[in-house]
Amino acid sequence: SIIPSSDAKGRHSAQAERIRKLYPELETLSDAERRAMQRTFRERKRNRMLELHPELATLTNEELSAIRREYRQRKREKKQERIRHLQEQFPYVDIVAIQQQRRLERRRLHARQCPVLSPTMTLRTLFGSDIGYQGFSFDVTNLSSVPITITGWSFNISTGVTVTGRLFWRLGTASGFERILAGWTKLGNDATAMSAGLDNPTAFDFGQDFTIMPGQTIGFSGF
């Protein structure tokens, strides 16, 4: 028998957690129903593989598993070799951080292209006009199992004025970082809007949507 490594166990646990977040209805299934679904999924996956590679039909399940493990290992080695090569060419660039940012951008693009899973909603925070400040900061945490995309922003502006606003975001809470520049990223472009009147929402178009992935907390600050 083959004993999974600690890395494999970690990957399997992370995959199971993602599945639970995406499909919470699976929690209502019995153990027998869940095992039946897993068997069906594995059988479909094996059939697709055999359609692409009919020569594998003569192999046992253990041999197929060994081939899959070897393929994943080679894929990881090629990725690590590519990262080492890039780091040698660009020693002052954080290649891993760039790749992580690209993966995040692909997830955001995928979230924008996905069909809408819930109605469009407006989230209203404190809207008072007597706070005495010309700026603000707040956090948004996605407690759902699907990405949330913010498509518009509205603020409380004094009557009869035209205002140019800027909005910044950071990964994690904004609390305690209001006076620290590091970690903040500007969202889109500056936006200019004519006030819709005191205590009325004035819409600002920064030219960019913002997607918050499940479980993420994003801090926002603007002025």
PDB file of C-alpha atoms in Angstrom:
ATOM      1  CA  SER A   1       0.000   0.000   0.000  1.00  0.00           C
ATOM      2  CA  ILE A   2       1.030   3.622  -0.573  1.00  0.00           C
ATOM      3  CA  ILE A   3       0.991   6.031   2.370  1.00  0.00           C
ATOM      4  CA  PRO A   4       0.242   9.630   1.276  1.00  0.00           C
ATOM      5  CA  SER A   5       2.885  12.190   2.157  1.00  0.00           C
ATOM      6  CA  SER A   6       2.135  15.117   4.437  1.00  0.00           C
ATOM      7  CA  ASP A   7       2.080  17.432   1.382  1.00  0.00           C
ATOM      8  CA  ALA A   8      -0.484  15.203  -0.314  1.00  0.00           C
ATOM      9  CA  LYS A   9      -2.617  15.139   2.823  1.00  0.00           C
ATOM     10  CA  GLY A  10      -2.471  18.931   2.988  1.00  0.00           C
ATOM     11  CA  ARG A  11      -3.511  19.269  -0.639  1.00  0.00           C
ATOM     12  CA  HIS A  12      -6.389  16.854  -0.158  1.00  0.00           C
ATOM     13  CA  SER A  13      -7.570  18.710   2.964  1.00  0.00           C
ATOM     14  CA  ALA A  14      -7.426  22.056   1.154  1.00  0.00           C
ATOM     15  CA  GLN A  15      -9.315  20.612  -1.806  1.00  0.00           C
ATOM     16  CA  ALA A  16     -11.992  19.166   0.477  1.00  0.00           C
ATOM     17  CA  GLU A  17     -12.380  22.541   2.203  1.00  0.00           C
ATOM     18  CA  ARG A  18     -12.797  24.320  -1.146  1.00  0.00           C
ATOM     19  CA  ILE A  19     -15.443  21.799  -2.194  1.00  0.00           C
ATOM     20  CA  ARG A  20     -17.328  22.308   1.083  1.00  0.00           C
ATOM     21  CA  LYS A  21     -17.342  26.089   0.543  1.00  0.00           C
ATOM     22  CA  LEU A  22     -18.467  25.828  -3.081  1.00  0.00           C
ATOM     23  CA  TYR A  23     -21.100  23.145  -2.481  1.00  0.00           C
ATOM     24  CA  PRO A  24     -22.456  23.504   1.075  1.00  0.00           C
ATOM     25  CA  GLU A  25     -25.418  21.299   0.142  1.00  0.00           C
ATOM     26  CA  LEU A  26     -23.075  18.276   0.175  1.00  0.00           C
ATOM     27  CA  GLU A  27     -23.012  18.478   3.979  1.00  0.00           C
ATOM     28  CA  THR A  28     -26.584  17.132   4.034  1.00  0.00           C
ATOM     29  CA  LEU A  29     -25.622  13.894   2.250  1.00  0.00           C
ATOM     30  CA  SER A  30     -25.094  10.663   4.113  1.00  0.00           C
ATOM     31  CA  ASP A  31     -21.718   8.896   4.064  1.00  0.00           C
ATOM     32  CA  ALA A  32     -23.062   6.273   1.654  1.00  0.00           C
ATOM     33  CA  GLU A  33     -24.368   8.940  -0.751  1.00  0.00           C
ATOM     34  CA  ARG A  34     -21.081  10.818  -0.587  1.00  0.00           C
ATOM     35  CA  ARG A  35     -19.073   7.677  -1.334  1.00  0.00           C
ATOM     36  CA  ALA A  36     -21.375   6.869  -4.257  1.00  0.00           C
ATOM     37  CA  MET A  37     -20.792  10.351  -5.700  1.00  0.00           C
ATOM     38  CA  GLN A  38     -17.037   9.943  -5.303  1.00  0.00           C
ATOM     39  CA  ARG A  39     -17.107   6.588  -7.099  1.00  0.00           C
ATOM     40  CA  THR A  40     -19.148   8.098  -9.938  1.00  0.00           C
ATOM     41  CA  PHE A  41     -16.754  11.031 -10.233  1.00  0.00           C
ATOM     42  CA  ARG A  42     -13.689   8.750 -10.312  1.00  0.00           C
ATOM     43  CA  GLU A  43     -15.305   6.499 -12.922  1.00  0.00           C
ATOM     44  CA  ARG A  44     -16.155   9.444 -15.182  1.00  0.00           C
ATOM     45  CA  LYS A  45     -12.638  10.816 -14.817  1.00  0.00           C
ATOM     46  CA  ARG A  46     -11.145   7.425 -15.702  1.00  0.00           C
ATOM     47  CA  ASN A  47     -13.418   7.047 -18.740  1.00  0.00           C
ATOM     48  CA  ARG A  48     -12.392  10.472 -20.069  1.00  0.00           C
ATOM     49  CA  MET A  49      -8.751   9.550 -19.684  1.00  0.00           C
ATOM     50  CA  LEU A  50      -9.230   6.239 -21.500  1.00  0.00           C
ATOM     51  CA  GLU A  51     -10.993   8.024 -24.368  1.00  0.00           C
ATOM     52  CA  LEU A  52      -7.908  10.176 -24.838  1.00  0.00           C
ATOM     53  CA  HIS A  53      -5.425   7.346 -24.219  1.00  0.00           C
ATOM     54  CA  PRO A  54      -7.023   3.965 -25.062  1.00  0.00           C
ATOM     55  CA  GLU A  55      -3.661   2.216 -24.602  1.00  0.00           C
ATOM     56  CA  LEU A  56      -4.036   2.748 -20.839  1.00  0.00           C
ATOM     57  CA  ALA A  57      -7.023   0.384 -20.669  1.00  0.00           C
ATOM     58  CA  THR A  58      -4.757  -2.600 -19.977  1.00  0.00           C
ATOM     59  CA  LEU A  59      -3.212  -0.985 -16.878  1.00  0.00           C
ATOM     60  CA  THR A  60      -4.375  -1.565 -13.321  1.00  0.00           C
ATOM     61  CA  ASN A  61      -5.617   1.216 -11.047  1.00  0.00           C
ATOM     62  CA  GLU A  62      -2.316   1.137  -9.138  1.00  0.00           C
ATOM     63  CA  GLU A  63      -0.334   1.582 -12.341  1.00  0.00           C
ATOM     64  CA  LEU A  64      -2.558   4.462 -13.440  1.00  0.00           C
ATOM     65  CA  SER A  65      -2.122   6.121 -10.051  1.00  0.00           C
ATOM     66  CA  ALA A  66       1.649   5.777 -10.355  1.00  0.00           C
ATOM     67  CA  ILE A  67       1.538   7.417 -13.800  1.00  0.00           C
ATOM     68  CA  ARG A  68      -0.519  10.307 -12.438  1.00  0.00           C
ATOM     69  CA  ARG A  69       1.875  10.822  -9.534  1.00  0.00           C
ATOM     70  CA  GLU A  70       4.856  10.808 -11.880  1.00  0.00           C
ATOM     71  CA  TYR A  71       3.135  13.320 -14.174  1.00  0.00           C
ATOM     72  CA  ARG A  72       2.357  15.688 -11.284  1.00  0.00           C
ATOM     73  CA  GLN A  73       5.921  15.383  -9.997  1.00  0.00           C
ATOM     74  CA  ARG A  74       7.377  16.237 -13.417  1.00  0.00           C
ATOM     75  CA  LYS A  75       5.007  19.186 -13.692  1.00  0.00           C
ATOM     76  CA  ARG A  76       6.131  20.519 -10.307  1.00  0.00           C
ATOM     77  CA  GLU A  77       9.806  20.056 -11.228  1.00  0.00           C
ATOM     78  CA  LYS A  78       9.351  21.931 -14.523  1.00  0.00           C
ATOM     79  CA  LYS A  79       7.616  24.771 -12.687  1.00  0.00           C
ATOM     80  CA  GLN A  80      10.390  25.002 -10.097  1.00  0.00           C
ATOM     81  CA  GLU A  81      13.039  24.919 -12.825  1.00  0.00           C
ATOM     82  CA  ARG A  82      11.259  27.712 -14.693  1.00  0.00           C
ATOM     83  CA  ILE A  83      11.123  29.827 -11.515  1.00  0.00           C
ATOM     84  CA  ARG A  84      14.849  29.244 -10.859  1.00  0.00           C
ATOM     85  CA  HIS A  85      15.668  30.239 -14.437  1.00  0.00           C
ATOM     86  CA  LEU A  86      13.660  33.460 -14.155  1.00  0.00           C
ATOM     87  CA  GLN A  87      15.205  34.299 -10.782  1.00  0.00           C
ATOM     88  CA  GLU A  88      18.681  33.911 -12.291  1.00  0.00           C
ATOM     89  CA  GLN A  89      17.748  36.284 -15.120  1.00  0.00           C
ATOM     90  CA  PHE A  90      15.986  38.795 -12.858  1.00  0.00           C
ATOM     91  CA  PRO A  91      17.577  38.492  -9.384  1.00  0.00           C
ATOM     92  CA  TYR A  92      15.913  41.671  -8.100  1.00  0.00           C
ATOM     93  CA  VAL A  93      12.367  40.624  -9.026  1.00  0.00           C
ATOM     94  CA  ASP A  94      10.124  38.529  -6.764  1.00  0.00           C
ATOM     95  CA  ILE A  95       8.996  35.973  -9.346  1.00  0.00           C
ATOM     96  CA  VAL A  96       6.825  34.010  -6.893  1.00  0.00           C
ATOM     97  CA  ALA A  97       4.928  37.149  -5.849  1.00  0.00           C
ATOM     98  CA  ILE A  98       4.320  38.066  -9.500  1.00  0.00           C
ATOM     99  CA  GLN A  99       2.948  34.602 -10.244  1.00  0.00           C
ATOM    100  CA  GLN A 100       0.672  34.788  -7.213  1.00  0.00           C
ATOM    101  CA  GLN A 101      -0.601  38.186  -8.374  1.00  0.00           C
ATOM    102  CA  ARG A 102      -1.263  36.786 -11.860  1.00  0.00           C
ATOM    103  CA  ARG A 103      -3.219  33.873 -10.396  1.00  0.00           C
ATOM    104  CA  LEU A 104      -5.275  36.347  -8.372  1.00  0.00           C
ATOM    105  CA  GLU A 105      -5.954  38.432 -11.494  1.00  0.00           C
ATOM    106  CA  ARG A 106      -7.053  35.308 -13.404  1.00  0.00           C
ATOM    107  CA  ARG A 107      -9.441  34.444 -10.571  1.00  0.00           C
ATOM    108  CA  ARG A 108     -10.850  37.970 -10.658  1.00  0.00           C
ATOM    109  CA  LEU A 109     -11.310  37.754 -14.437  1.00  0.00           C
ATOM    110  CA  HIS A 110     -12.975  34.361 -14.070  1.00  0.00           C
ATOM    111  CA  ALA A 111     -15.267  35.770 -11.372  1.00  0.00           C
ATOM    112  CA  ARG A 112     -16.318  38.611 -13.715  1.00  0.00           C
ATOM    113  CA  GLN A 113     -17.023  36.145 -16.531  1.00  0.00           C
ATOM    114  CA  CYS A 114     -19.058  33.778 -14.347  1.00  0.00           C
ATOM    115  CA  PRO A 115     -22.844  34.061 -14.434  1.00  0.00           C
ATOM    116  CA  VAL A 116     -24.421  36.037 -11.613  1.00  0.00           C
ATOM    117  CA  LEU A 117     -25.181  33.669  -8.729  1.00  0.00           C
ATOM    118  CA  SER A 118     -27.199  36.122  -6.632  1.00  0.00           C
ATOM    119  CA  PRO A 119     -29.148  39.350  -7.208  1.00  0.00           C
ATOM    120  CA  THR A 120     -27.287  42.639  -7.412  1.00  0.00           C
ATOM    121  CA  MET A 121     -27.315  44.259  -3.991  1.00  0.00           C
ATOM    122  CA  THR A 122     -26.323  47.598  -2.493  1.00  0.00           C
ATOM    123  CA  LEU A 123     -24.357  47.532   0.757  1.00  0.00           C
ATOM    124  CA  ARG A 124     -24.791  50.765   2.732  1.00  0.00           C
ATOM    125  CA  THR A 125     -22.355  51.694   5.507  1.00  0.00           C
ATOM    126  CA  LEU A 126     -22.508  54.641   7.919  1.00  0.00           C
ATOM    127  CA  PHE A 127     -23.644  57.620   5.853  1.00  0.00           C
ATOM    128  CA  GLY A 128     -23.520  60.511   8.306  1.00  0.00           C
ATOM    129  CA  SER A 129     -22.370  63.969   7.232  1.00  0.00           C
ATOM    130  CA  ASP A 130     -21.081  65.041  10.643  1.00  0.00           C
ATOM    131  CA  ILE A 131     -17.960  62.901  11.041  1.00  0.00           C
ATOM    132  CA  GLY A 132     -15.704  65.932  10.624  1.00  0.00           C
ATOM    133  CA  TYR A 133     -13.178  64.228   8.309  1.00  0.00           C
ATOM    134  CA  GLN A 134     -12.400  64.497   4.599  1.00  0.00           C
ATOM    135  CA  GLY A 135     -11.604  60.818   4.220  1.00  0.00           C
ATOM    136  CA  PHE A 136     -12.680  57.376   5.358  1.00  0.00           C
ATOM    137  CA  SER A 137     -11.533  53.767   5.763  1.00  0.00           C
ATOM    138  CA  PHE A 138     -13.436  50.526   6.286  1.00  0.00           C
ATOM    139  CA  ASP A 139     -13.167  46.756   5.796  1.00  0.00           C
ATOM    140  CA  VAL A 140     -15.209  44.364   3.665  1.00  0.00           C
ATOM    141  CA  THR A 141     -15.074  40.615   4.437  1.00  0.00           C
ATOM    142  CA  ASN A 142     -16.518  38.011   2.057  1.00  0.00           C
ATOM    143  CA  LEU A 143     -18.156  35.406   4.314  1.00  0.00           C
ATOM    144  CA  SER A 144     -19.837  33.598   1.409  1.00  0.00           C
ATOM    145  CA  SER A 145     -18.555  30.664  -0.666  1.00  0.00           C
ATOM    146  CA  VAL A 146     -18.475  32.607  -3.964  1.00  0.00           C
ATOM    147  CA  PRO A 147     -16.555  35.693  -5.143  1.00  0.00           C
ATOM    148  CA  ILE A 148     -18.203  39.088  -4.587  1.00  0.00           C
ATOM    149  CA  THR A 149     -17.628  41.837  -7.151  1.00  0.00           C
ATOM    150  CA  ILE A 150     -18.062  45.494  -6.209  1.00  0.00           C
ATOM    151  CA  THR A 151     -19.137  47.404  -9.320  1.00  0.00           C
ATOM    152  CA  GLY A 152     -19.859  50.904  -8.001  1.00  0.00           C
ATOM    153  CA  TRP A 153     -19.198  53.336  -5.181  1.00  0.00           C
ATOM    154  CA  SER A 154     -21.230  56.227  -3.754  1.00  0.00           C
ATOM    155  CA  PHE A 155     -20.221  58.763  -1.111  1.00  0.00           C
ATOM    156  CA  ASN A 156     -21.772  61.600   0.892  1.00  0.00           C
ATOM    157  CA  ILE A 157     -20.632  64.940  -0.556  1.00  0.00           C
ATOM    158  CA  SER A 158     -21.490  68.504   0.437  1.00  0.00           C
ATOM    159  CA  THR A 159     -24.128  70.230  -1.682  1.00  0.00           C
ATOM    160  CA  GLY A 160     -23.126  72.231  -4.764  1.00  0.00           C
ATOM    161  CA  VAL A 161     -19.516  71.082  -5.149  1.00  0.00           C
ATOM    162  CA  THR A 162     -17.583  68.991  -7.654  1.00  0.00           C
ATOM    163  CA  VAL A 163     -15.166  66.544  -6.026  1.00  0.00           C
ATOM    164  CA  THR A 164     -12.303  64.402  -7.346  1.00  0.00           C
ATOM    165  CA  GLY A 165     -11.969  61.228  -5.299  1.00  0.00           C
ATOM    166  CA  ARG A 166      -9.362  58.496  -4.975  1.00  0.00           C
ATOM    167  CA  LEU A 167      -9.836  55.006  -3.574  1.00  0.00           C
ATOM    168  CA  PHE A 168      -7.151  52.643  -2.265  1.00  0.00           C
ATOM    169  CA  TRP A 169      -7.277  49.026  -1.101  1.00  0.00           C
ATOM    170  CA  ARG A 170      -5.081  46.622   0.818  1.00  0.00           C
ATOM    171  CA  LEU A 171      -5.202  42.890   1.581  1.00  0.00           C
ATOM    172  CA  GLY A 172      -6.364  42.585   5.179  1.00  0.00           C
ATOM    173  CA  THR A 173      -7.813  45.142   7.539  1.00  0.00           C
ATOM    174  CA  ALA A 174      -7.429  48.889   7.079  1.00  0.00           C
ATOM    175  CA  SER A 175      -7.480  49.434  10.817  1.00  0.00           C
ATOM    176  CA  GLY A 176      -4.101  50.626  12.061  1.00  0.00           C
ATOM    177  CA  PHE A 177      -2.757  51.299   8.543  1.00  0.00           C
ATOM    178  CA  GLU A 178      -4.479  54.613   7.831  1.00  0.00           C
ATOM    179  CA  ARG A 179      -1.196  56.547   8.104  1.00  0.00           C
ATOM    180  CA  ILE A 180       1.064  53.866   6.568  1.00  0.00           C
ATOM    181  CA  LEU A 181       1.636  54.028   2.801  1.00  0.00           C
ATOM    182  CA  ALA A 182       3.076  50.524   2.412  1.00  0.00           C
ATOM    183  CA  GLY A 183       0.636  47.845   1.297  1.00  0.00           C
ATOM    184  CA  TRP A 184      -1.943  50.142  -0.289  1.00  0.00           C
ATOM    185  CA  THR A 185      -2.862  49.930  -3.993  1.00  0.00           C
ATOM    186  CA  LYS A 186      -4.823  52.525  -5.899  1.00  0.00           C
ATOM    187  CA  LEU A 187      -8.085  51.273  -7.406  1.00  0.00           C
ATOM    188  CA  GLY A 188      -8.539  52.379 -11.015  1.00  0.00           C
ATOM    189  CA  ASN A 189      -8.314  56.095 -11.747  1.00  0.00           C
ATOM    190  CA  ASP A 190      -9.256  59.337 -10.044  1.00  0.00           C
ATOM    191  CA  ALA A 191     -13.007  59.958 -10.326  1.00  0.00           C
ATOM    192  CA  THR A 192     -14.726  63.357 -10.529  1.00  0.00           C
ATOM    193  CA  ALA A 193     -18.404  63.788  -9.676  1.00  0.00           C
ATOM    194  CA  MET A 194     -20.892  66.558  -9.039  1.00  0.00           C
ATOM    195  CA  SER A 195     -22.539  66.297  -5.625  1.00  0.00           C
ATOM    196  CA  ALA A 196     -26.056  64.891  -5.577  1.00  0.00           C
ATOM    197  CA  GLY A 197     -26.721  66.855  -2.390  1.00  0.00           C
ATOM    198  CA  LEU A 198     -25.784  66.450   1.251  1.00  0.00           C
ATOM    199  CA  ASP A 199     -26.814  63.074   2.727  1.00  0.00           C
ATOM    200  CA  ASN A 200     -27.567  61.737  -0.769  1.00  0.00           C
ATOM    201  CA  PRO A 201     -25.355  59.102  -2.451  1.00  0.00           C
ATOM    202  CA  THR A 202     -23.048  60.601  -5.096  1.00  0.00           C
ATOM    203  CA  ALA A 203     -21.761  57.941  -7.505  1.00  0.00           C
ATOM    204  CA  PHE A 204     -18.054  57.804  -8.387  1.00  0.00           C
ATOM    205  CA  ASP A 205     -16.731  55.801 -11.333  1.00  0.00           C
ATOM    206  CA  PHE A 206     -13.134  54.696 -10.756  1.00  0.00           C
ATOM    207  CA  GLY A 207     -13.140  52.691 -13.983  1.00  0.00           C
ATOM    208  CA  GLN A 208     -12.494  49.328 -12.325  1.00  0.00           C
ATOM    209  CA  ASP A 209     -14.527  46.680 -10.518  1.00  0.00           C
ATOM    210  CA  PHE A 210     -13.128  44.943  -7.461  1.00  0.00           C
ATOM    211  CA  THR A 211     -13.586  41.241  -6.656  1.00  0.00           C
ATOM    212  CA  ILE A 212     -13.243  39.844  -3.124  1.00  0.00           C
ATOM    213  CA  MET A 213     -12.610  36.113  -2.965  1.00  0.00           C
ATOM    214  CA  PRO A 214     -14.310  33.860  -0.375  1.00  0.00           C
ATOM    215  CA  GLY A 215     -12.815  34.336   3.074  1.00  0.00           C
ATOM    216  CA  GLN A 216     -10.867  37.459   2.126  1.00  0.00           C
ATOM    217  CA  THR A 217     -10.880  40.710   4.085  1.00  0.00           C
ATOM    218  CA  ILE A 218     -10.061  43.848   2.112  1.00  0.00           C
ATOM    219  CA  GLY A 219      -9.448  47.252   3.639  1.00  0.00           C
ATOM    220  CA  PHE A 220     -10.504  50.364   1.705  1.00  0.00           C
ATOM    221  CA  SER A 221      -9.544  53.990   2.192  1.00  0.00           C
ATOM    222  CA  GLY A 222     -10.471  57.050   0.175  1.00  0.00           C
ATOM    223  CA  PHE A 223     -10.548  60.818   0.104  1.00  0.00           C
TER     224      PHE A 223
END
